[in-house]
Each structure stands twice: as C-alpha cells, then as structure tokens.
Amino acid sequence: MTAADTRAMCWLLRQPQAARRARMARLVSRLGDGPFYVALTLLIWWMDRDGGSEFALTAMAAYALEVPLFVGLKHLIKRPRPADALESLSAFIQPADRFSFPSGHTAAAFVMATLLCIYFPPLAALALGLAVMVGLSRVLLGVHYPSDILAGATLGTSCAMLALWVV
C-alpha cells in the first residue's frame, strides 16, 4: 500500500499543472475546516426547526466520536506526511500536525456528507461530491496519501452512522 501511495503522490505532484491544481485545492480544503461544519449545522438548525435540532444533535455526537478517534489514530500509527517521508516531494501548504493517517479533513467531510445524505436525501450527490473533493484536495496539496483519504472517509462515515444509531 505504501509503495502504491508513494507512486501516486510522486506522479500527481510532479505534473506540470500541480501548482495550479494546488491553488484550487487550497480553497476546497478550507471547506474541510471545522468552522464550515459548525456554520452549516447552525444554518440547518435555524432553517429547519423540526429536523434541524435532531440533525445538530447527531452531528455533535458524530464529531464527538470522530475527532478523538482521528487524533488517536494519527498518534498511534504515526505515519509521516508525504513531504516528510519523501525528500523529492514538497507540500503546497503547512499541515496543522505531523502525521497523515487518517485524514481528519476527509473524516470530517464524510461525517457531514453522510448526515446530509440521511437527513436531506436531495442533497446527497452534492454532499458526497464535496466530501470527495475535500479528500482529493488534501492529496493534491501534498499533505496526505490516497490511503489516508480512504481511511478518513471510512472513519467519518462510520462515526456518522454510529451517531445516528446512538442518537
């Protein structure tokens, strides 16, 4: 898996369009930051007084599971970021922490996408598309391997489903 991840990273980041893609990826990646999900949850709560409260409660439960799990896994596995492991690669941004597995941005994006799919099915394609784009942006920025994204998506979806079951 690491060899395939390394080949994919080297190929992507050595493409002539890599810097241009990174500029766009930076914008998409910002959507994976926490404040966007808080604002979106508050907007849903405000606009949908019936289902919005349940959505907000489920989102809080899902993130209460996801955040400590992704932080714990990063510190347990301690996989170095691509640019730290490969001298020939440079990241386009400075990540917030040292470790790459799993992707926290992707996990958070898939928590929200999964909940939006369940509570608001007409938004499913948009929500999942955005979650995939957040994950891909992290690879294009050089801070995650593709398998980090897959693990983050799995973690986020699992935490959302568990929160739905608990709440």
PDB file of N, CA and C in Angstrom, residues 67-117:
ATOM      1  N   VAL A  67     -13.494  13.177  16.111  1.00  0.00           N
ATOM      2  CA  VAL A  67     -12.291  13.966  16.415  1.00  0.00           C
ATOM      3  C   VAL A  67     -11.311  13.196  17.302  1.00  0.00           C
ATOM      4  N   PRO A  68     -11.738  12.669  18.455  1.00  0.00           N
ATOM      5  CA  PRO A  68     -10.747  11.934  19.260  1.00  0.00           C
ATOM      6  C   PRO A  68     -10.235  10.667  18.572  1.00  0.00           C
ATOM      7  N   LEU A  69     -11.079  10.032  17.754  1.00  0.00           N
ATOM      8  CA  LEU A  69     -10.617   8.835  17.055  1.00  0.00           C
ATOM      9  C   LEU A  69      -9.554   9.160  16.016  1.00  0.00           C
ATOM     10  N   PHE A  70      -9.759  10.205  15.206  1.00  0.00           N
ATOM     11  CA  PHE A  70      -8.746  10.510  14.181  1.00  0.00           C
ATOM     12  C   PHE A  70      -7.461  11.003  14.829  1.00  0.00           C
ATOM     13  N   VAL A  71      -7.560  11.787  15.903  1.00  0.00           N
ATOM     14  CA  VAL A  71      -6.348  12.249  16.599  1.00  0.00           C
ATOM     15  C   VAL A  71      -5.622  11.057  17.227  1.00  0.00           C
ATOM     16  N   GLY A  72      -6.375  10.182  17.868  1.00  0.00           N
ATOM     17  CA  GLY A  72      -5.772   8.995  18.491  1.00  0.00           C
ATOM     18  C   GLY A  72      -5.109   8.087  17.476  1.00  0.00           C
ATOM     19  N   LEU A  73      -5.784   7.856  16.356  1.00  0.00           N
ATOM     20  CA  LEU A  73      -5.199   7.009  15.306  1.00  0.00           C
ATOM     21  C   LEU A  73      -3.932   7.629  14.733  1.00  0.00           C
ATOM     22  N   LYS A  74      -3.931   8.930  14.519  1.00  0.00           N
ATOM     23  CA  LYS A  74      -2.725   9.594  13.993  1.00  0.00           C
ATOM     24  C   LYS A  74      -1.539   9.370  14.934  1.00  0.00           C
ATOM     25  N   HIS A  75      -1.781   9.517  16.231  1.00  0.00           N
ATOM     26  CA  HIS A  75      -0.680   9.382  17.189  1.00  0.00           C
ATOM     27  C   HIS A  75      -0.322   7.927  17.475  1.00  0.00           C
ATOM     28  N   LEU A  76      -1.221   7.024  17.195  1.00  0.00           N
ATOM     29  CA  LEU A  76      -0.930   5.603  17.352  1.00  0.00           C
ATOM     30  C   LEU A  76      -0.138   5.089  16.143  1.00  0.00           C
ATOM     31  N   ILE A  77      -0.570   5.454  14.942  1.00  0.00           N
ATOM     32  CA  ILE A  77       0.048   4.955  13.711  1.00  0.00           C
ATOM     33  C   ILE A  77       1.313   5.742  13.350  1.00  0.00           C
ATOM     34  N   LYS A  78       1.283   7.049  13.551  1.00  0.00           N
ATOM     35  CA  LYS A  78       2.436   7.931  13.321  1.00  0.00           C
ATOM     36  C   LYS A  78       3.018   7.841  11.910  1.00  0.00           C
ATOM     37  N   ARG A  79       2.152   7.822  10.931  1.00  0.00           N
ATOM     38  CA  ARG A  79       2.617   7.805   9.542  1.00  0.00           C
ATOM     39  C   ARG A  79       3.055   9.219   9.159  1.00  0.00           C
ATOM     40  N   PRO A  80       4.294   9.384   8.708  1.00  0.00           N
ATOM     41  CA  PRO A  80       4.752  10.722   8.326  1.00  0.00           C
ATOM     42  C   PRO A  80       4.010  11.248   7.103  1.00  0.00           C
ATOM     43  N   ARG A  81       3.918  12.554   7.030  1.00  0.00           N
ATOM     44  CA  ARG A  81       3.316  13.205   5.865  1.00  0.00           C
ATOM     45  C   ARG A  81       4.178  12.901   4.636  1.00  0.00           C
ATOM     46  N   PRO A  82       3.586  12.910   3.447  1.00  0.00           N
ATOM     47  CA  PRO A  82       4.364  12.594   2.235  1.00  0.00           C
ATOM     48  C   PRO A  82       5.636  13.434   2.084  1.00  0.00           C
ATOM     49  N   ALA A  83       5.541  14.731   2.301  1.00  0.00           N
ATOM     50  CA  ALA A  83       6.715  15.590   2.127  1.00  0.00           C
ATOM     51  C   ALA A  83       7.781  15.332   3.197  1.00  0.00           C
ATOM     52  N   ASP A  84       7.373  14.803   4.332  1.00  0.00           N
ATOM     53  CA  ASP A  84       8.341  14.466   5.377  1.00  0.00           C
ATOM     54  C   ASP A  84       9.013  13.126   5.106  1.00  0.00           C
ATOM     55  N   ALA A  85       8.292  12.238   4.430  1.00  0.00           N
ATOM     56  CA  ALA A  85       8.827  10.907   4.153  1.00  0.00           C
ATOM     57  C   ALA A  85       9.633  10.856   2.857  1.00  0.00           C
ATOM     58  N   LEU A  86       9.334  11.763   1.938  1.00  0.00           N
ATOM     59  CA  LEU A  86       9.975  11.732   0.621  1.00  0.00           C
ATOM     60  C   LEU A  86      10.650  13.070   0.345  1.00  0.00           C
ATOM     61  N   GLU A  87      11.959  13.063   0.316  1.00  0.00           N
ATOM     62  CA  GLU A  87      12.697  14.312   0.099  1.00  0.00           C
ATOM     63  C   GLU A  87      12.371  14.966  -1.240  1.00  0.00           C
ATOM     64  N   SER A  88      11.948  14.173  -2.207  1.00  0.00           N
ATOM     65  CA  SER A  88      11.685  14.713  -3.541  1.00  0.00           C
ATOM     66  C   SER A  88      10.333  15.430  -3.639  1.00  0.00           C
ATOM     67  N   LEU A  89       9.523  15.360  -2.583  1.00  0.00           N
ATOM     68  CA  LEU A  89       8.200  15.995  -2.606  1.00  0.00           C
ATOM     69  C   LEU A  89       8.149  17.195  -1.671  1.00  0.00           C
ATOM     70  N   SER A  90       7.370  18.174  -2.081  1.00  0.00           N
ATOM     71  CA  SER A  90       7.108  19.333  -1.231  1.00  0.00           C
ATOM     72  C   SER A  90       5.604  19.539  -1.168  1.00  0.00           C
ATOM     73  N   ALA A  91       5.104  19.808   0.026  1.00  0.00           N
ATOM     74  CA  ALA A  91       3.681  20.095   0.190  1.00  0.00           C
ATOM     75  C   ALA A  91       3.421  21.545  -0.207  1.00  0.00           C
ATOM     76  N   PHE A  92       2.209  21.811  -0.651  1.00  0.00           N
ATOM     77  CA  PHE A  92       1.821  23.158  -1.047  1.00  0.00           C
ATOM     78  C   PHE A  92       1.291  23.980   0.125  1.00  0.00           C
ATOM     79  N   ILE A  93       1.057  23.325   1.261  1.00  0.00           N
ATOM     80  CA  ILE A  93       0.626  24.014   2.484  1.00  0.00           C
ATOM     81  C   ILE A  93       1.359  23.416   3.670  1.00  0.00           C
ATOM     82  N   GLN A  94       1.320  24.119   4.783  1.00  0.00           N
ATOM     83  CA  GLN A  94       1.888  23.603   6.023  1.00  0.00           C
ATOM     84  C   GLN A  94       0.755  22.954   6.819  1.00  0.00           C
ATOM     85  N   PRO A  95       0.792  21.624   6.998  1.00  0.00           N
ATOM     86  CA  PRO A  95      -0.296  20.972   7.742  1.00  0.00           C
ATOM     87  C   PRO A  95      -0.264  21.338   9.225  1.00  0.00           C
ATOM     88  N   ALA A  96      -1.396  21.127   9.872  1.00  0.00           N
ATOM     89  CA  ALA A  96      -1.534  21.501  11.284  1.00  0.00           C
ATOM     90  C   ALA A  96      -0.810  20.544  12.224  1.00  0.00           C
ATOM     91  N   ASP A  97      -0.560  19.318  11.781  1.00  0.00           N
ATOM     92  CA  ASP A  97       0.132  18.358  12.640  1.00  0.00           C
ATOM     93  C   ASP A  97       1.135  17.548  11.814  1.00  0.00           C
ATOM     94  N   ARG A  98       1.827  16.623  12.463  1.00  0.00           N
ATOM     95  CA  ARG A  98       2.923  15.901  11.823  1.00  0.00           C
ATOM     96  C   ARG A  98       2.506  14.651  11.072  1.00  0.00           C
ATOM     97  N   PHE A  99       1.391  14.062  11.446  1.00  0.00           N
ATOM     98  CA  PHE A  99       1.061  12.737  10.926  1.00  0.00           C
ATOM     99  C   PHE A  99      -0.080  12.785   9.916  1.00  0.00           C
ATOM    100  N   SER A 100      -0.093  11.774   9.020  1.00  0.00           N
ATOM    101  CA  SER A 100      -1.031  11.846   7.906  1.00  0.00           C
ATOM    102  C   SER A 100      -2.173  10.834   7.939  1.00  0.00           C
ATOM    103  N   PHE A 101      -2.080   9.772   8.688  1.00  0.00           N
ATOM    104  CA  PHE A 101      -3.082   8.703   8.624  1.00  0.00           C
ATOM    105  C   PHE A 101      -3.899   8.634   9.893  1.00  0.00           C
ATOM    106  N   PRO A 102      -5.211   8.808   9.773  1.00  0.00           N
ATOM    107  CA  PRO A 102      -6.068   9.104   8.624  1.00  0.00           C
ATOM    108  C   PRO A 102      -6.216  10.604   8.411  1.00  0.00           C
ATOM    109  N   SER A 103      -6.842  10.987   7.319  1.00  0.00           N
ATOM    110  CA  SER A 103      -7.081  12.402   7.038  1.00  0.00           C
ATOM    111  C   SER A 103      -8.252  12.916   7.861  1.00  0.00           C
ATOM    112  N   GLY A 104      -7.974  13.858   8.744  1.00  0.00           N
ATOM    113  CA  GLY A 104      -9.026  14.454   9.565  1.00  0.00           C
ATOM    114  C   GLY A 104      -9.980  15.308   8.757  1.00  0.00           C
ATOM    115  N   HIS A 105      -9.460  16.042   7.766  1.00  0.00           N
ATOM    116  CA  HIS A 105     -10.328  16.841   6.904  1.00  0.00           C
ATOM    117  C   HIS A 105     -11.331  15.946   6.171  1.00  0.00           C
ATOM    118  N   THR A 106     -10.842  14.827   5.663  1.00  0.00           N
ATOM    119  CA  THR A 106     -11.723  13.913   4.943  1.00  0.00           C
ATOM    120  C   THR A 106     -12.721  13.258   5.886  1.00  0.00           C
ATOM    121  N   ALA A 107     -12.281  12.873   7.072  1.00  0.00           N
ATOM    122  CA  ALA A 107     -13.191  12.269   8.042  1.00  0.00           C
ATOM    123  C   ALA A 107     -14.318  13.244   8.381  1.00  0.00           C
ATOM    124  N   ALA A 108     -13.980  14.495   8.642  1.00  0.00           N
ATOM    125  CA  ALA A 108     -14.994  15.500   8.961  1.00  0.00           C
ATOM    126  C   ALA A 108     -15.943  15.718   7.788  1.00  0.00           C
ATOM    127  N   ALA A 109     -15.402  15.752   6.582  1.00  0.00           N
ATOM    128  CA  ALA A 109     -16.236  15.949   5.393  1.00  0.00           C
ATOM    129  C   ALA A 109     -17.221  14.799   5.218  1.00  0.00           C
ATOM    130  N   PHE A 110     -16.779  13.582   5.494  1.00  0.00           N
ATOM    131  CA  PHE A 110     -17.665  12.433   5.336  1.00  0.00           C
ATOM    132  C   PHE A 110     -18.651  12.290   6.491  1.00  0.00           C
ATOM    133  N   VAL A 111     -18.330  12.800   7.668  1.00  0.00           N
ATOM    134  CA  VAL A 111     -19.347  12.873   8.721  1.00  0.00           C
ATOM    135  C   VAL A 111     -20.500  13.723   8.213  1.00  0.00           C
ATOM    136  N   MET A 112     -20.192  14.930   7.761  1.00  0.00           N
ATOM    137  CA  MET A 112     -21.234  15.850   7.315  1.00  0.00           C
ATOM    138  C   MET A 112     -21.965  15.305   6.094  1.00  0.00           C
ATOM    139  N   ALA A 113     -21.239  14.764   5.130  1.00  0.00           N
ATOM    140  CA  ALA A 113     -21.875  14.238   3.920  1.00  0.00           C
ATOM    141  C   ALA A 113     -22.831  13.093   4.258  1.00  0.00           C
ATOM    142  N   THR A 114     -22.413  12.201   5.115  1.00  0.00           N
ATOM    143  CA  THR A 114     -23.265  11.071   5.493  1.00  0.00           C
ATOM    144  C   THR A 114     -24.542  11.555   6.170  1.00  0.00           C
ATOM    145  N   LEU A 115     -24.400  12.500   7.092  1.00  0.00           N
ATOM    146  CA  LEU A 115     -25.583  13.019   7.786  1.00  0.00           C
ATOM    147  C   LEU A 115     -26.507  13.771   6.828  1.00  0.00           C
ATOM    148  N   LEU A 116     -25.941  14.532   5.915  1.00  0.00           N
ATOM    149  CA  LEU A 116     -26.769  15.233   4.935  1.00  0.00           C
ATOM    150  C   LEU A 116     -27.505  14.232   4.034  1.00  0.00           C
ATOM    151  N   CYS A 117     -26.849  13.149   3.670  1.00  0.00           N
ATOM    152  CA  CYS A 117     -27.497  12.116   2.853  1.00  0.00           C
ATOM    153  C   CYS A 117     -28.692  11.504   3.579  1.00  0.00           C
TER     154      CYS A 117
END
